[in-house]
Tab-separated table of C-alpha atoms in Angstrom:
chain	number	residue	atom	x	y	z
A	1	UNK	CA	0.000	0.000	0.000
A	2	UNK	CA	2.570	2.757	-1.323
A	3	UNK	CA	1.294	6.220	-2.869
A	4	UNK	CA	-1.648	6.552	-1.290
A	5	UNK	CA	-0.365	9.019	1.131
A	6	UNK	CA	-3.373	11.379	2.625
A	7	UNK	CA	-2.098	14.349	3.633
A	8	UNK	CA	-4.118	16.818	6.128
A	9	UNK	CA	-6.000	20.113	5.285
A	10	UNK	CA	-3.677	21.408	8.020
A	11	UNK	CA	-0.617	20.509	6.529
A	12	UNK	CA	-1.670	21.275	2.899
A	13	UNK	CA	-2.293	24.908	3.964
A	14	UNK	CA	0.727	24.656	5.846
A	15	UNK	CA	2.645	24.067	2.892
A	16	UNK	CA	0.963	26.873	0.620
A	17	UNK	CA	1.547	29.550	3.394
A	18	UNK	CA	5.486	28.894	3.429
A	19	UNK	CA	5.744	28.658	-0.107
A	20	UNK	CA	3.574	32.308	0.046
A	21	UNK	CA	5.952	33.668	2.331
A	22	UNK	CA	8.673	32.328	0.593
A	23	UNK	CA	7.211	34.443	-2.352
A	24	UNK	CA	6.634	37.091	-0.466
A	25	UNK	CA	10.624	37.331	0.423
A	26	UNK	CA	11.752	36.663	-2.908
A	27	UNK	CA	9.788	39.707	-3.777
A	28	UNK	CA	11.293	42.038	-1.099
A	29	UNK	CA	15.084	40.715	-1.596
A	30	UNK	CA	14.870	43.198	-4.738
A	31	UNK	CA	13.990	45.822	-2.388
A	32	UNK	CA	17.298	45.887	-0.616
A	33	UNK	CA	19.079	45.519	-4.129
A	34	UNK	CA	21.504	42.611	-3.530
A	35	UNK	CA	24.612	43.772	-5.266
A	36	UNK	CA	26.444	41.878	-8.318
A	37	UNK	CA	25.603	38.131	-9.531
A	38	UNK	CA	24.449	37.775	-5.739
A	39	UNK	CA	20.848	38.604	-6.604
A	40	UNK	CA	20.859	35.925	-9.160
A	41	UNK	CA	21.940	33.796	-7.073
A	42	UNK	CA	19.170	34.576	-3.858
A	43	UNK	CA	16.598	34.897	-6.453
A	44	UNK	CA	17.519	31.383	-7.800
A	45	UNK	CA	18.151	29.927	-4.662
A	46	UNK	CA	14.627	30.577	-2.776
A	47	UNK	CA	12.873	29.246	-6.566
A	48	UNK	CA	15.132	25.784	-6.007
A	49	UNK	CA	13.787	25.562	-2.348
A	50	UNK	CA	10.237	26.775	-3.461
A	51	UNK	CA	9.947	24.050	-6.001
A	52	UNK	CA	11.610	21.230	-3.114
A	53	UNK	CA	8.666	22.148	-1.065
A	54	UNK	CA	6.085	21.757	-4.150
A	55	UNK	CA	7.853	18.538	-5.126
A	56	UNK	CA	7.780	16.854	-2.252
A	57	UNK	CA	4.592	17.844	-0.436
A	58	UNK	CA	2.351	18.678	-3.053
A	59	UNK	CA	3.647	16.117	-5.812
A	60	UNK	CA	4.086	13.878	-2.547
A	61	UNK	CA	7.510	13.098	-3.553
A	62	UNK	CA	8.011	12.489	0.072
A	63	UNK	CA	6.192	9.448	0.640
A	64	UNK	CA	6.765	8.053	-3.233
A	65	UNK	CA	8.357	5.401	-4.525
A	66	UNK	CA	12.286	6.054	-4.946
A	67	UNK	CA	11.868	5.605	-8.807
A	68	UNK	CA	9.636	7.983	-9.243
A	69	UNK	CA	12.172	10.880	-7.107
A	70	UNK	CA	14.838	9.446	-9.331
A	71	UNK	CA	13.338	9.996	-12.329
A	72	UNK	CA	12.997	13.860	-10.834
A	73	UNK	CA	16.503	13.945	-9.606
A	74	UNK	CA	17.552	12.302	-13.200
A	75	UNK	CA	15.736	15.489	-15.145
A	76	UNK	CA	17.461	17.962	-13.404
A	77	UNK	CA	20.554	16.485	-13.891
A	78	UNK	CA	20.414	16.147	-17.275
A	79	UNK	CA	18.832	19.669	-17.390
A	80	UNK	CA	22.048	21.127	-15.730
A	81	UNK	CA	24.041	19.042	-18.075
A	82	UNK	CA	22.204	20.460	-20.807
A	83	UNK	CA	23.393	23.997	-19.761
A	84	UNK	CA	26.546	23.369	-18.478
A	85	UNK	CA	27.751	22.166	-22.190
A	86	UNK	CA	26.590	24.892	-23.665
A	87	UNK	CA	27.851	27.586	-21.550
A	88	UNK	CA	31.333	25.832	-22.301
A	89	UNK	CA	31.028	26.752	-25.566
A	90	UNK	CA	29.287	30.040	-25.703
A	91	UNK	CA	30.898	31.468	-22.258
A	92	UNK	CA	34.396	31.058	-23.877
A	93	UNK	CA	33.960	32.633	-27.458
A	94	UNK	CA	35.986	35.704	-28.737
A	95	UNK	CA	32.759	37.366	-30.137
A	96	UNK	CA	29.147	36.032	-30.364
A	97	UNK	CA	27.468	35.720	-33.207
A	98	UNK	CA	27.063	38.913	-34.479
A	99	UNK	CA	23.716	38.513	-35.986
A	100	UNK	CA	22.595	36.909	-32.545
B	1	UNK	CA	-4.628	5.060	5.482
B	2	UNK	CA	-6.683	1.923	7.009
B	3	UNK	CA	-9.342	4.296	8.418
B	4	UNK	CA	-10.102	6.097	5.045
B	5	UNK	CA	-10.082	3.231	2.857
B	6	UNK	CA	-12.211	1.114	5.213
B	7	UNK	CA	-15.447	2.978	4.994
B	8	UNK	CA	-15.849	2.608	1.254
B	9	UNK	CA	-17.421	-0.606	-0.764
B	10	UNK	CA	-14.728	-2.442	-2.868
B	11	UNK	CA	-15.442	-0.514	-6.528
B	12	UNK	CA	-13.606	-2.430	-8.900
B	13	UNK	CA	-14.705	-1.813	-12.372
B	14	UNK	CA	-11.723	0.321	-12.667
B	15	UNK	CA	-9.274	-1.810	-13.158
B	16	UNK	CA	-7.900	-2.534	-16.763
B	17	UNK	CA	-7.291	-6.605	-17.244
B	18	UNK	CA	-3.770	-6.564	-17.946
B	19	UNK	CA	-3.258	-5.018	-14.113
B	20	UNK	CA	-2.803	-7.461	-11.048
B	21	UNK	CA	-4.818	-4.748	-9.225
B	22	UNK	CA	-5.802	-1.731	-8.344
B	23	UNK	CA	-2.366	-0.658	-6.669
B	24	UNK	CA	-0.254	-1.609	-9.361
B	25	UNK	CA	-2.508	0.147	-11.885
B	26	UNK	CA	-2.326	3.539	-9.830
B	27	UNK	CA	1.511	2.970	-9.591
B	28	UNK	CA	1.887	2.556	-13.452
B	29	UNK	CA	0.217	5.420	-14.252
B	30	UNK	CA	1.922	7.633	-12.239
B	31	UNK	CA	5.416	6.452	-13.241
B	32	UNK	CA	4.047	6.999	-16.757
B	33	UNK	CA	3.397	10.600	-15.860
B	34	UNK	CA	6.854	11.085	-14.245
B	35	UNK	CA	8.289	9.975	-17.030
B	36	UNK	CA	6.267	12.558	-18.879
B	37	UNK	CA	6.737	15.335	-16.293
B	38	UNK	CA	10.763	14.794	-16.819
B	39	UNK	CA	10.659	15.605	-20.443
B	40	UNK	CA	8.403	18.527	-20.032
B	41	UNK	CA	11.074	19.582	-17.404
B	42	UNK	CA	13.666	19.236	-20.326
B	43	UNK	CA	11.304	20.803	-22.898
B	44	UNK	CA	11.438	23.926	-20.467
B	45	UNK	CA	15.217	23.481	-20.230
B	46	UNK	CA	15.851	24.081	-23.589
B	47	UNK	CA	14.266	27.728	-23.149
B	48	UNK	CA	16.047	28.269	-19.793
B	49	UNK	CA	19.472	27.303	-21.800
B	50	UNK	CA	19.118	30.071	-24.444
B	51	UNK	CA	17.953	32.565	-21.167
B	52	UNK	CA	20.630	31.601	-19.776
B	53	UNK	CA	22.651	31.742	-22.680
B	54	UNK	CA	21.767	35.129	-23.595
B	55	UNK	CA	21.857	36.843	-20.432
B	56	UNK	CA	25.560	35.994	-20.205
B	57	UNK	CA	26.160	37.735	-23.245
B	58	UNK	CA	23.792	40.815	-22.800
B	59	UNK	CA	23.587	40.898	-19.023
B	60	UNK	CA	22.475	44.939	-19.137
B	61	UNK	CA	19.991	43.893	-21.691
B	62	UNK	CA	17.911	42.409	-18.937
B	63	UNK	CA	18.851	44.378	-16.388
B	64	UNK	CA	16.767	47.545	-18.588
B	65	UNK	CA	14.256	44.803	-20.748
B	66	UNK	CA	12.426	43.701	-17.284
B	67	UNK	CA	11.360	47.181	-16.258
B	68	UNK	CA	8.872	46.966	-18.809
B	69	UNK	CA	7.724	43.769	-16.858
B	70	UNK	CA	5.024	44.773	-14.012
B	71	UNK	CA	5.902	43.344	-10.863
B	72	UNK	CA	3.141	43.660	-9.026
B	73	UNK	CA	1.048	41.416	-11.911
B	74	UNK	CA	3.734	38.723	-11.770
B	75	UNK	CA	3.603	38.594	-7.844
B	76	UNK	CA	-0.097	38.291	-8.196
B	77	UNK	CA	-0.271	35.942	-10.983
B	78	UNK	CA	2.339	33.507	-8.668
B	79	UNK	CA	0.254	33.659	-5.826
B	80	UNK	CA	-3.024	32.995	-7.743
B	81	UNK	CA	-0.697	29.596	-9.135
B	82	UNK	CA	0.399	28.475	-5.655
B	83	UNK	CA	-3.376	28.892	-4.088
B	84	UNK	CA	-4.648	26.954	-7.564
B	85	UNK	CA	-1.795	24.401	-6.419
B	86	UNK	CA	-3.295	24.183	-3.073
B	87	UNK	CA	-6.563	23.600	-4.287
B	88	UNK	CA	-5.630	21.137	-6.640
B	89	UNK	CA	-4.195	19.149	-3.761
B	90	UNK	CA	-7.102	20.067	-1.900
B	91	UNK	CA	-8.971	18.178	-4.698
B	92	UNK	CA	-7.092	14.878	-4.399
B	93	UNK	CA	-7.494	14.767	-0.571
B	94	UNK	CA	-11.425	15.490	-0.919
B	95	UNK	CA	-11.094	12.344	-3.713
B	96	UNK	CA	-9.003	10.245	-1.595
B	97	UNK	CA	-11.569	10.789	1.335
B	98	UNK	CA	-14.612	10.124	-1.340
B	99	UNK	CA	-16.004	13.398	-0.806
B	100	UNK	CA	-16.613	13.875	-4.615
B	101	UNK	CA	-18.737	17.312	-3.774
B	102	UNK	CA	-15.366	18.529	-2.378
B	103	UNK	CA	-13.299	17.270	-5.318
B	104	UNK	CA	-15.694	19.191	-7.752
B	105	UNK	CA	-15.547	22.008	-5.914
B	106	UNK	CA	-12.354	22.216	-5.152
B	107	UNK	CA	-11.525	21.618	-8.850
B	108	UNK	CA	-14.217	24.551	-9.797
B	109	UNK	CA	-11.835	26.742	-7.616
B	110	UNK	CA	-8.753	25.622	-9.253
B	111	UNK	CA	-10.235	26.783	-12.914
B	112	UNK	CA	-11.494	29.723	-11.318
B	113	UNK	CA	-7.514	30.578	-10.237
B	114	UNK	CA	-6.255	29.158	-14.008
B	115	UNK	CA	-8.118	31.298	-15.671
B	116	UNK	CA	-7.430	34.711	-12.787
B	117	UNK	CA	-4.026	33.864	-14.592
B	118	UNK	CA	-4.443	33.720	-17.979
B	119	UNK	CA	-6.906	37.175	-18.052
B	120	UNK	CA	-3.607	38.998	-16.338
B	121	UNK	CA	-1.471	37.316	-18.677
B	122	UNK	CA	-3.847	38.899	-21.465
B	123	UNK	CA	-3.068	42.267	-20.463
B	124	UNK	CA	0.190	41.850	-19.632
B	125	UNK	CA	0.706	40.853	-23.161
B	126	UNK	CA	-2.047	43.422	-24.754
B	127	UNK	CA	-0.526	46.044	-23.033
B	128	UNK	CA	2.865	45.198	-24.311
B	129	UNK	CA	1.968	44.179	-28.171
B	130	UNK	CA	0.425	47.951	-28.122
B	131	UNK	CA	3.264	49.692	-27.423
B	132	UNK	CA	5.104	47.589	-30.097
B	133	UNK	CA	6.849	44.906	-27.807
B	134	UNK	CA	5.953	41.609	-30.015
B	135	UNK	CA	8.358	38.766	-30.208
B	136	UNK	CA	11.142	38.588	-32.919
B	137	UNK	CA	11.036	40.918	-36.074
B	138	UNK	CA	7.771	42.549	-35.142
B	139	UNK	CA	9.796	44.386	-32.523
B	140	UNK	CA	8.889	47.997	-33.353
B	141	UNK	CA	8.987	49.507	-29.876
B	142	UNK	CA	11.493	52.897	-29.233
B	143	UNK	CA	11.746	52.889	-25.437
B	144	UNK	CA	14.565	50.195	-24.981
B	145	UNK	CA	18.152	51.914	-26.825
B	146	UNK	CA	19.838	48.075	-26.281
B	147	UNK	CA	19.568	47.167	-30.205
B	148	UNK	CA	18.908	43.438	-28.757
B	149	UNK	CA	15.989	44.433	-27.354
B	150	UNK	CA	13.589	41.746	-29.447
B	151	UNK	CA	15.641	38.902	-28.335
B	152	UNK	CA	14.723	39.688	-24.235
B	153	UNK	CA	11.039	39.856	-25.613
B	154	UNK	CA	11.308	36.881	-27.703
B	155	UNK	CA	12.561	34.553	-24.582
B	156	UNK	CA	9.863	36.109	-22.608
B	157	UNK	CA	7.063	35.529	-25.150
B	158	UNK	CA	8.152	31.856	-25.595
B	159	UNK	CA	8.746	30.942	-22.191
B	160	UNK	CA	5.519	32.506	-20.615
B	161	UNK	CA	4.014	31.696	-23.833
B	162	UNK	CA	4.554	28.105	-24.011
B	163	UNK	CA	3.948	28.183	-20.436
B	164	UNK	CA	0.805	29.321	-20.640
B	165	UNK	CA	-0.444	26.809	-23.299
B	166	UNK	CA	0.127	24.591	-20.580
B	167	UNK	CA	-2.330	26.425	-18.229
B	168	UNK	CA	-4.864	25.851	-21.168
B	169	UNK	CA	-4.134	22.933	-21.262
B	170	UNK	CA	-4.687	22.124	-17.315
B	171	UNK	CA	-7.860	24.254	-17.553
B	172	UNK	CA	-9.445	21.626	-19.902
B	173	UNK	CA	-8.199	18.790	-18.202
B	174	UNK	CA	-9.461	20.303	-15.347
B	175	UNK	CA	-13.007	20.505	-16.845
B	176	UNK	CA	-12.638	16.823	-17.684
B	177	UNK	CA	-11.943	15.753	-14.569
B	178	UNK	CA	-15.328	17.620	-12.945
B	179	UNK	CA	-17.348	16.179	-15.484
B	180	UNK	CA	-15.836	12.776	-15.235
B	181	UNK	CA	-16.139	13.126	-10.887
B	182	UNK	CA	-19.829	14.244	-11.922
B	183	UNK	CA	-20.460	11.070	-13.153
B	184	UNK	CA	-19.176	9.310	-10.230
B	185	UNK	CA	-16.219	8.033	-11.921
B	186	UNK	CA	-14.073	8.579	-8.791
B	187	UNK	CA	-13.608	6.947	-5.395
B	188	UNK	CA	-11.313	6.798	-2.432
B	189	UNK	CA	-10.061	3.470	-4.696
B	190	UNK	CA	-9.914	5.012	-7.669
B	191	UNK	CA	-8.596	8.958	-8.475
B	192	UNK	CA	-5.879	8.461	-10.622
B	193	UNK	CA	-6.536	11.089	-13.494
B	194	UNK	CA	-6.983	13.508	-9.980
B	195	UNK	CA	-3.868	12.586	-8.910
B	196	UNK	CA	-1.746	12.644	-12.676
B	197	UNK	CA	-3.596	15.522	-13.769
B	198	UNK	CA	-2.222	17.364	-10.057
B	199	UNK	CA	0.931	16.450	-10.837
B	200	UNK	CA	1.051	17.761	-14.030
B	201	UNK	CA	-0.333	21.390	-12.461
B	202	UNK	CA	2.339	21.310	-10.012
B	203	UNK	CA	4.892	20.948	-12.335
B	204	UNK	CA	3.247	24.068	-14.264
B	205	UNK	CA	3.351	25.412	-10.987
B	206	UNK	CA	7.282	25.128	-10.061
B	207	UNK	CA	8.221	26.152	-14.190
B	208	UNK	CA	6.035	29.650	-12.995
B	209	UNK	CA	8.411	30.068	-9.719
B	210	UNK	CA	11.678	30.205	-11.887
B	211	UNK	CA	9.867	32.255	-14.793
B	212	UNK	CA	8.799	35.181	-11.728
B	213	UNK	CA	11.895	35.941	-10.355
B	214	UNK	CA	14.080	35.348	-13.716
B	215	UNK	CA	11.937	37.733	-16.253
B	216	UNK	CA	10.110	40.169	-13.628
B	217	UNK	CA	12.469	40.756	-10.450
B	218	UNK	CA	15.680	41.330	-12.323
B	219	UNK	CA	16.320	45.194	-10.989
C-alpha cells in the first residue's frame, strides 16, 4: 500500500503559506538591491527551495516510490548538463554571433 | 490510510485486465506521468538554456528589458498559481476521502484561479503588443536603446508563452476531470486522473516560480 499518502488540510495549507511567504521574500530581496551576480543567485536559490517544497509535499515526492524521485533527480541532472555544455562553448567565445 | 479506505465498498470496475490490481494500476500510471513530467522539465530546459545563454552575453539587456515587466502582476499571478496548487491538492485529498462534492468544488476553484491567470497574462501581453513589444522581427517599440531588445522579448514571449499553453491545457483537463467526478467516476479506490492531472499542475506550478523571479524581479 505505497502512494496513497493522505495528507491533512492542516498541513496542505501549511505548505501553501510557506511557499507564500517564501514568495513574499523573494519579492522584497529586490527591495534591498543585492549587489552583483548575488541577486541571481538569492533569487535562484529561494525558486530551487520553493519548487523542493512543491515537489515533495504537493507532488508527494516524500512518501513516493524512490523511482519515481529518481526519475525527478535524473531530469534535473540532465537539465544542468544540458546547460553546463553549452555555456562551455558560448561562455568562452571571442565574439558572439554577431547577428545573434 | 486503514481508516479512510475502510469505509468505502470495494469498486472495482476500474481496473484494466492486464493489471494485477488496483495498486499496481495507480503505480503505473503515475510512473508513466513522471516519465512525462521529466521531459516537459527538459522541454522547459531548452528555453532556460538560451535565457541563460543570452543573459551571459547581454547581461544589461535584462537588467533595462524587465522594467517593462510589471511586478506587481507577476507577484499576483504567482500567488493565484500556488493557491490553484493548493486547491488542486485540496482536490485529491477530498477524492481520496470520497467526498466527490469537495473534489468538484475544489476543482471549480482551481479553474477559477487558471483562468485569474491567464486574463492577467492577457493584459500583460495586450498592453505590451500595443506599445510595439511583439516577439522577434515585429519588434517595433522605441523605449529600450539596447539594439537586442527583441531577443529579451522573444525569450519572454516563448517561455511565458509556451507556459501558458500549458495552463490551457490544465484548464481543460481540469473541466474533464469535474465532469468525469460528476459522473461518479471517482472513489477513495480510484482517483488516478486527480492525482496525474495534479501532478502535471504542479509541475506548471514550479516552471512559474523560476519564470517570476528570472523575467520580472531582475532590478
Amino acid at each position: 500500500m505505497s502512494g496513497h499518502h493522505i495528507s491533512s488540510a492542516k498541513f496542505l495549507w501549511g505548505v501553501a503559506i510557506s511557499l507564500f511567504f517564501l514568495t513574499f521574500i523573494t519579492v522584497a530581496v529586490t527591495w534591498i538591491q543585492i549587489p552583483g551576480p548575488w541577486n541571481v543567485v538569492v533569487a535562484v536559490a529561494i525558486a530551487v527551495v520553493k519548487s523542493l517544497i512543491v515537489a515533495a509535499f504537493f507532488m508527494n515526492l516524500w512518501w513516493d516510490s524512490k523511482f519515481n524521485v529518481l526519475l525527478f533527480i535524473m531530469s534535473v541532472v540532465f537539465f544542468l548538463l544540458l546547460i553546463g555544455i553549452t555555456l562551455l562553448d558560448t561562455l568562452f567565445r571571442v565574439d558572439p554571433v554577431p547577428s545573434f | 490510510m486503514a481508516e479512510t479506505s475502510a469505509s468505502t465498498e470495494q469498486r472495482t470496475d476500474h481496473i484494466q485486465h492486464h493489471f494485477v490490481d488496483s495498486d499496481q494500476q495507480f503505480e503505473s500510471s503515475k510512473l508513466g506521468m513522471w516519465i512525462f513530467l521529466v521531459t516537459e522539465i527538459l522541454f522547459f530546459g531548452g528555453l532556460f538554456a538560451a535565457y541563460i545563454v543570452y543573459r551571459s552575453w547581454y547581461p544589461e539587456l535584462y537588467l533595462e528589458a524587465s522594467t517593462e515587466l510589471n511586478a506587481f502582476w507577476g507577484t499576483v499571478n504567482t500567488a493565484v498559481l500556488i493557491g490553484s496548487s493548493l486547491t488542486v491538492a485540496m482536490a485529491i485529498r477530498s477524492a481520496q476521502l470520497n467526498q466527490i462534492k469537495g473534489l468538484i468544488y475544489n476543482l471549480y476553484i482551481t479553474i477559477f484561479l487558471a483562468c485569474v491567470f491567464m486574463v492577467i497574462k492577457y493584459f500583460e501581453y495586450a498592453e505590451k503588443l500595443e506599445k510595439g513589444i511583439a516577439p522577434g522581427r515585429h519588434y517595433s517599440y522605441e523605449g529600450i536603446a539596447h539594439e537586442k531588445a527583441n531577443i529579451f522579448f522573444s525569450i519572454y514571449y516563448m517561455m511565458t508563452g509556451l507556459h501558458g499553453i500549458h495552463v490551457i491545457v490544465g484548464i481543460g483537463l481540469m473541466i474533464w476531470l469535474v465532469i468525469k467526478a460528476k459522473k461518479k467516476v471517482f472513489h477513495s479506490g480510484y482517483y488516478t486522473p486527480v492525482e496525474i492531472t495534479g501532478l502535471y499542475w504542479h509541475l506548471v506550478d514550479v516552471i512559474w516560480i523560476f519564470l517570476f523571479p528570472l523575467l520580472y524581479l531582475i532590478d
